[in-house]
Coordinates of C-alpha atoms and ligand atoms in Angstrom, one line a residue:
X1 CA -4.6 17.5 -78.0
X2 CA -8.2 16.4 -77.6
X3 CA -11.0 18.9 -77.7
X4 CA -13.0 19.2 -74.6
X5 CA -16.0 17.6 -76.3
X6 CA -14.1 14.4 -77.1
X7 CA -12.8 14.2 -73.5
X8 CA -16.4 14.6 -72.2
X9 CA -17.4 11.7 -74.5
X10 CA -14.6 9.5 -73.1
X11 CA -16.0 10.1 -69.6
X12 CA -19.6 9.7 -70.6
X13 CA -20.4 13.2 -69.3
X14 CA -23.7 14.8 -70.1
X15 CA -23.0 18.4 -71.1
X16 CA -26.5 19.5 -70.1
X17 CA -26.1 18.4 -66.5
X18 CA -22.7 19.7 -65.5
X19 CA -22.2 20.8 -61.8
X20 CA -22.4 24.6 -61.9
X21 CA -20.2 24.9 -58.9
X22 CA -17.3 22.6 -57.9
X23 CA -15.4 23.1 -54.7
X24 CA -12.0 21.4 -54.1
X25 CA -9.9 20.8 -51.0
X26 CA -6.5 20.6 -52.6
X27 CA -4.8 18.3 -50.1
X28 CA -1.7 16.2 -50.1
X29 CA 1.1 18.5 -51.2
X30 CA 3.3 17.8 -48.2
X31 CA 2.9 14.0 -48.4
X32 CA 3.6 14.2 -52.2
X33 CA 6.9 15.9 -51.4
X34 CA 7.8 13.6 -48.5
X35 CA 7.3 10.5 -50.6
X36 CA 10.0 11.9 -52.9
X37 CA 12.3 13.1 -50.1
X38 CA 11.7 16.7 -51.1
X39 CA 10.9 19.7 -48.8
X40 CA 7.1 20.2 -48.3
X41 CA 7.4 23.6 -50.1
X42 CA 8.3 21.8 -53.3
X43 CA 5.0 19.9 -52.9
X44 CA 3.1 23.2 -52.8
X45 CA 5.0 24.4 -55.8
X46 CA 4.1 21.2 -57.7
X47 CA 0.5 21.7 -56.7
X48 CA 0.5 24.8 -59.0
X49 CA 0.7 22.5 -62.0
X50 CA -2.4 20.6 -60.9
X51 CA -4.1 23.9 -60.3
X52 CA -3.4 25.1 -63.8
X53 CA -4.8 21.9 -65.4
X54 CA -7.9 21.9 -63.2
X55 CA -8.7 25.5 -64.0
X56 CA -8.2 24.9 -67.7
X57 CA -10.4 21.8 -67.7
X58 CA -13.1 23.4 -65.7
X59 CA -13.2 26.5 -67.9
X60 CA -13.3 24.4 -71.1
X61 CA -16.4 22.6 -70.0
X62 CA -18.5 25.5 -68.8
X63 CA -18.6 25.0 -65.1
X64 CA -19.5 28.4 -63.6
X65 CA -17.7 28.4 -60.3
X66 CA -14.6 26.6 -59.0
X67 CA -13.8 27.2 -55.3
X68 CA -10.3 26.2 -54.2
X69 CA -9.2 25.8 -50.6
X70 CA -5.7 27.3 -50.7
X71 CA -5.1 28.4 -47.1
X72 CA -7.3 27.7 -44.1
X73 CA -7.7 29.8 -40.9
X74 CA -5.9 26.8 -39.2
X75 CA -3.0 26.7 -41.6
X76 CA -1.3 29.5 -39.6
X77 CA -0.4 26.8 -37.1
X78 CA 2.2 25.5 -39.5
X79 CA 5.9 26.3 -39.1
X80 CA 6.5 30.0 -39.9
X81 CA 8.8 29.0 -42.8
X82 CA 6.1 27.0 -44.5
X83 CA 3.5 29.8 -44.1
X84 CA 6.0 32.3 -45.5
X85 CA 6.7 30.0 -48.5
X86 CA 2.9 29.6 -49.2
X87 CA 2.5 33.4 -49.2
X88 CA 5.4 33.8 -51.6
X89 CA 4.0 31.1 -53.8
X90 CA 0.6 32.9 -53.9
X91 CA 2.2 36.2 -54.9
X92 CA 4.4 34.5 -57.5
X93 CA 1.4 32.6 -58.9
X94 CA -0.7 35.7 -59.3
X95 CA 2.1 37.7 -60.8
X96 CA 2.9 35.0 -63.3
X97 CA -0.5 33.6 -64.3
X98 CA -3.2 36.2 -63.9
X99 CA -2.7 37.6 -67.4
X100 CA -3.2 34.1 -68.9
X101 CA -6.3 33.6 -66.8
X102 CA -7.7 36.9 -67.9
X103 CA -7.1 36.0 -71.6
X104 CA -9.2 32.9 -70.9
X105 CA -12.0 35.0 -69.6
X106 CA -11.6 33.7 -66.0
X107 CA -12.8 35.9 -63.1
X108 CA -10.8 35.8 -59.9
X109 CA -12.5 36.1 -56.6
X110 CA -11.5 35.3 -53.1
X111 CA -13.3 34.1 -49.9
X112 CA -11.9 34.4 -46.5
X113 CA -10.3 37.2 -44.5
X114 CA -7.3 38.4 -46.5
X115 CA -6.6 41.3 -44.2
X116 CA -4.3 39.0 -42.3
X117 CA -2.1 38.4 -45.4
X118 CA 1.1 40.3 -46.1
X119 CA 0.4 43.7 -47.9
X120 CA 2.1 42.5 -51.1
X121 CA -0.2 39.5 -51.3
X122 CA -3.2 41.6 -50.7
X123 CA -2.1 44.0 -53.4
X124 CA -1.7 41.2 -56.0
X125 CA -5.1 39.8 -55.0
X126 CA -6.7 43.2 -55.4
X127 CA -5.1 43.6 -58.8
X128 CA -6.2 40.2 -60.0
X129 CA -9.8 40.8 -59.0
X130 CA -9.8 44.2 -60.6
X131 CA -8.3 43.0 -63.9
X132 CA -10.7 40.1 -64.2
X133 CA -13.9 41.5 -62.7
X134 CA -15.9 41.8 -65.9
X135 CA -14.9 38.4 -67.3
X136 CA -17.9 36.2 -68.0
X137 CA -16.2 32.8 -68.1
X138 CA -15.3 30.5 -65.1
X139 CA -15.2 32.2 -61.7
X140 CA -12.4 30.9 -59.5
X141 CA -13.0 31.5 -55.8
X142 CA -9.7 31.1 -54.0
X143 CA -10.2 30.5 -50.3
X144 CA -7.5 32.4 -48.4
X145 CA -7.4 32.5 -44.7
X146 CA -10.8 30.9 -45.0
X147 CA -12.6 28.9 -42.4
X148 CA -16.3 28.3 -42.2
X149 CA -16.5 29.0 -38.5
X150 CA -14.7 32.3 -38.9
X151 CA -16.9 33.2 -41.9
X152 CA -20.1 32.5 -39.9
X153 CA -18.7 34.4 -36.9
X154 CA -18.0 37.4 -39.0
X155 CA -21.5 37.2 -40.6
X156 CA -23.2 36.9 -37.2
X157 CA -21.4 39.9 -35.9
X158 CA -22.5 42.0 -39.0
X159 CA -26.1 40.9 -38.5
X160 CA -26.0 41.7 -34.7
X161 CA -24.6 45.1 -35.5
X162 CA -27.6 45.8 -37.7
X163 CA -30.0 44.6 -35.1
X164 CA -28.3 46.7 -32.4
X165 CA -28.5 49.8 -34.7
X166 CA -32.2 49.0 -35.3
X167 CA -31.6 48.6 -39.0
X168 CA -32.9 45.0 -38.8
X169 CA -35.7 43.1 -37.0
X170 CA -34.8 39.7 -35.6
X171 CA -37.9 38.3 -37.3
X172 CA -36.5 39.1 -40.7
X173 CA -33.6 36.8 -40.3
X174 CA -34.0 33.6 -42.3
X175 CA -31.7 31.1 -44.0
X176 CA -31.3 33.0 -47.3
X177 CA -30.7 36.2 -45.3
X178 CA -27.9 34.5 -43.4
X179 CA -26.4 33.3 -46.7
X180 CA -26.2 36.9 -47.8
X181 CA -23.8 37.6 -44.9
X182 CA -21.3 34.9 -45.9
X183 CA -18.3 35.4 -48.1
X184 CA -20.1 33.4 -50.8
X185 CA -23.2 35.7 -50.8
X186 CA -23.2 35.9 -54.6
X187 CA -22.2 32.3 -55.3
X188 CA -24.6 29.3 -55.6
X189 CA -23.9 26.4 -53.2
X190 CA -21.4 23.8 -54.6
X191 CA -23.0 20.8 -56.4
X192 CA -19.8 18.7 -56.0
X193 CA -17.0 18.8 -53.4
X194 CA -13.7 17.0 -54.2
X195 CA -11.1 16.3 -51.6
X196 CA -7.7 14.9 -52.7
X197 CA -5.0 13.5 -50.5
X198 CA -7.0 10.6 -48.9
X199 CA -8.5 12.4 -45.9
X200 CA -12.3 12.2 -45.4
X201 CA -13.1 15.4 -43.6
X202 CA -14.2 19.0 -44.4
X203 CA -11.4 20.8 -42.4
X204 CA -13.7 23.8 -41.9
X205 CA -14.4 24.4 -45.6
X206 CA -17.8 25.8 -46.7
X207 CA -19.7 24.0 -43.9
X208 CA -22.9 26.0 -44.4
X209 CA -22.8 25.9 -48.2
X210 CA -22.0 22.1 -48.5
X211 CA -25.3 21.1 -46.7
X212 CA -26.6 19.2 -49.8
X213 CA -23.4 18.9 -51.9
X214 CA -22.2 15.6 -53.3
X215 CA -18.9 14.6 -51.8
X216 CA -16.1 12.9 -53.8
X217 CA -12.8 11.8 -52.3
X218 CA -9.6 10.7 -54.0
X219 CA -6.4 9.2 -52.5
X220 CA -4.4 11.0 -55.2
X221 CA -2.1 13.7 -53.7
X222 CA -3.0 17.1 -55.1
X223 CA 0.1 17.6 -57.3
X224 CA -0.8 14.4 -59.2
X225 CA -4.5 15.3 -59.6
X226 CA -5.3 16.3 -63.2
X227 CA -8.1 17.3 -65.6
X228 CA -9.0 13.6 -66.3
X229 CA -9.5 13.0 -62.6
X230 CA -11.8 16.0 -62.5
X231 CA -13.8 14.6 -65.4
X232 CA -14.0 11.3 -63.6
X233 CA -15.4 13.0 -60.5
X234 CA -18.0 14.9 -62.7
X235 CA -19.0 11.6 -64.4
X236 CA -19.5 9.9 -60.9
X237 CA -21.4 13.0 -59.8
X238 CA -23.8 12.6 -62.7
X239 CA -24.6 9.1 -61.6
X240 CA -25.7 10.2 -58.1
X241 CA -29.3 10.8 -57.2
X242 CA -29.8 14.0 -55.3
X243 CA -32.9 14.1 -53.2
X244 CA -32.5 17.3 -51.0
X245 CA -34.6 15.6 -48.3
X246 CA -37.5 14.7 -50.7
X247 CA -38.2 11.1 -51.9
Ligands
LIG1 C1 -2.6 21.1 -48.9 O1 -1.5 20.2 -48.8 C2 -2.1 22.5 -49.1 C3 -2.3 23.4 -48.0 C4 -2.9 23.1 -46.9 C5 -1.8 24.8 -48.1 P1 -0.9 19.9 -47.4 O2 0.2 20.9 -47.1 O3 -1.9 19.9 -46.3 O4 -0.3 18.5 -47.6 P2 -0.3 17.3 -46.6 O5 -1.8 17.1 -46.2 O6 0.5 17.7 -45.4 O7 0.2 16.1 -47.4
LIG2 C1 -7.2 21.7 -45.6 O1 -6.1 20.9 -45.6 C2 -6.8 23.1 -46.0 C3 -6.4 23.3 -47.4 C4 -6.3 22.4 -48.3 C5 -6.0 24.6 -47.7 P1 -5.3 20.6 -44.3 O2 -4.2 19.7 -44.6 O3 -5.0 21.9 -43.6 O4 -6.4 19.9 -43.4 P2 -6.2 18.9 -42.1 O5 -5.3 19.6 -41.1 O6 -5.6 17.7 -42.6 O7 -7.6 18.7 -41.6
LIG3 MG1 -3.1 18.4 -45.6

């Protein structure tokens, strides 16, 4: 087993300039399964292995935030049986793996409106957050029933309520103020976005927060994505020049 330092060397990664926040659209589970003539739900199950490896790798190299798109506001459109299987898998994952994540100093957070999730899933999420809330290592933000448009809509409603109650003047609304009303209020914007599965779109993920994020796409289906692929993405990221509109 290589130490994380040796692995960083292999990928020519500069430890001083790691992305602080990496966001990932974990896509391609269904096609991974289809290619093997397996049911889609087995693709999701295999995706858990990739998830484990990516969290381990990210937490070994001192990335502060990892945001993972696990269930979108649009994913409710899938057949009921697949939605149910995804909820079950989430509950099973949290039940089985939160203790280990806690041991590794990982803090679990969620973004998205989980009030639409089954009570048992909400309870597991609540417990995972409570158990890990003081951990100072990697923060894993799991996006559950998350969609940027829904997030922004909820934020706008909260702001309007304050204006209507005269707790807030319209003139005081600015960009950083709006950011405070998003689910990511305490999280820096992602430096790097990875999407697996060969699609080149955002699918309603972090659209406000990704304004200046570097985008990196892989054809690899999510269950085949591993820590080395993550290091390759980070290495490519370090060869980009970010300008933020300046020259
Ligand atoms: C991503 O894999 C996981 C979720 C959306 C929950 P998909 O299920 O979208 O896999 P493909 O894109 O159909 O292959
Ligand atoms: C995005 O993948 C959502 C998640 C990975 C959870 P989708 O598979 O739902 O996105 P589309 O439908 O291909 O855009
Ligand atoms: Mg997909």
